[in-house]
Amino acid sequence: TYDSTLNISYGTAIDYAGNSVPLTLDLYKPHNNYCNRPIMILVHGGAWVAGTKNDVDLVAMSKFFVQRGYVVANINYRLGNHKTNNYTKYAFCSESLASPCAYVADSAEVIRANYRGMQDLKGVIRYMKNRHGMDSSDYKNVFLAGESAGGFLCLSAAFVNDSTEVHPSCKAIADAVVADADMS
């Protein structure tokens, strides 16, 4: 058995369009509060433009890991990338804003979206480590798991350790064009 607390704020950040967005996680903890439980952080996929911690498979994974003794943080991170006014949607894109398409303005947008998500993931790692006493967790045993884009975020968070490893597209760049109204 386990307890869950949904929509815990672990911070705010500026998205691709310059908007401040809340960063949230769902926390799952085993009922027995034995000390030194490992931390599992789960990251959803969605091509950096869609997906959520509420996706059925992520909720199922959260329950799977908490039942095996992990303290689980299932997270949301910043989504989206810039689109150009003349971008043509490909055949499988929906007209619905509830199901957005990947509007990539240039080849660096995916790199930038991954970098923003990695920053958010590193933020939740710090957050979970700082609250280890509240969660009876072992801040020295943190595991990351993600699907699709979430997997890329986990790899980036694990291996990008200093500024020399950050892709040049993620460093100081000119302001992007203002996002189209349907994407802000």
PDB file of N, CA, C and O in Angstrom, residues 9-14 20-23:
ATOM      1  N   SER A   9       4.029  21.450  -6.159  1.00  0.00           N
ATOM      2  CA  SER A   9       4.851  22.403  -6.902  1.00  0.00           C
ATOM      3  C   SER A   9       6.319  22.211  -6.527  1.00  0.00           C
ATOM      4  O   SER A   9       6.666  22.232  -5.355  1.00  0.00           O
ATOM      5  N   TYR A  10       7.161  22.016  -7.523  1.00  0.00           N
ATOM      6  CA  TYR A  10       8.597  21.965  -7.251  1.00  0.00           C
ATOM      7  C   TYR A  10       9.322  23.167  -7.852  1.00  0.00           C
ATOM      8  O   TYR A  10      10.539  23.257  -7.814  1.00  0.00           O
ATOM      9  N   GLY A  11       8.552  24.125  -8.389  1.00  0.00           N
ATOM     10  CA  GLY A  11       9.147  25.354  -8.884  1.00  0.00           C
ATOM     11  C   GLY A  11       8.324  25.987  -9.980  1.00  0.00           C
ATOM     12  O   GLY A  11       7.224  25.535 -10.311  1.00  0.00           O
ATOM     13  N   THR A  12       8.871  27.052 -10.543  1.00  0.00           N
ATOM     14  CA  THR A  12       8.319  27.698 -11.733  1.00  0.00           C
ATOM     15  C   THR A  12       9.478  27.961 -12.670  1.00  0.00           C
ATOM     16  O   THR A  12      10.637  28.039 -12.243  1.00  0.00           O
ATOM     17  N   ALA A  13       9.170  28.108 -13.945  1.00  0.00           N
ATOM     18  CA  ALA A  13      10.218  28.376 -14.929  1.00  0.00           C
ATOM     19  C   ALA A  13       9.605  29.135 -16.101  1.00  0.00           C
ATOM     20  O   ALA A  13       8.385  29.169 -16.270  1.00  0.00           O
ATOM     21  N   ILE A  14      10.444  29.713 -16.904  1.00  0.00           N
ATOM     22  CA  ILE A  14      10.010  30.458 -18.084  1.00  0.00           C
ATOM     23  C   ILE A  14       9.985  29.500 -19.273  1.00  0.00           C
ATOM     24  O   ILE A  14      10.987  28.831 -19.558  1.00  0.00           O
ATOM     25  N   SER A  20       5.798  32.426 -17.494  1.00  0.00           N
ATOM     26  CA  SER A  20       6.135  31.695 -16.283  1.00  0.00           C
ATOM     27  C   SER A  20       5.141  30.550 -16.132  1.00  0.00           C
ATOM     28  O   SER A  20       3.931  30.769 -16.176  1.00  0.00           O
ATOM     29  N   VAL A  21       5.662  29.332 -15.988  1.00  0.00           N
ATOM     30  CA  VAL A  21       4.787  28.163 -15.875  1.00  0.00           C
ATOM     31  C   VAL A  21       5.104  27.405 -14.587  1.00  0.00           C
ATOM     32  O   VAL A  21       6.258  27.320 -14.165  1.00  0.00           O
ATOM     33  N   PRO A  22       4.074  26.842 -13.945  1.00  0.00           N
ATOM     34  CA  PRO A  22       4.317  26.040 -12.739  1.00  0.00           C
ATOM     35  C   PRO A  22       4.877  24.670 -13.115  1.00  0.00           C
ATOM     36  O   PRO A  22       4.516  24.101 -14.146  1.00  0.00           O
ATOM     37  N   LEU A  23       5.767  24.169 -12.288  1.00  0.00           N
ATOM     38  CA  LEU A  23       6.325  22.825 -12.458  1.00  0.00           C
ATOM     39  C   LEU A  23       5.786  21.973 -11.323  1.00  0.00           C
ATOM     40  O   LEU A  23       5.927  22.328 -10.154  1.00  0.00           O
TER      41      LEU A  23
END
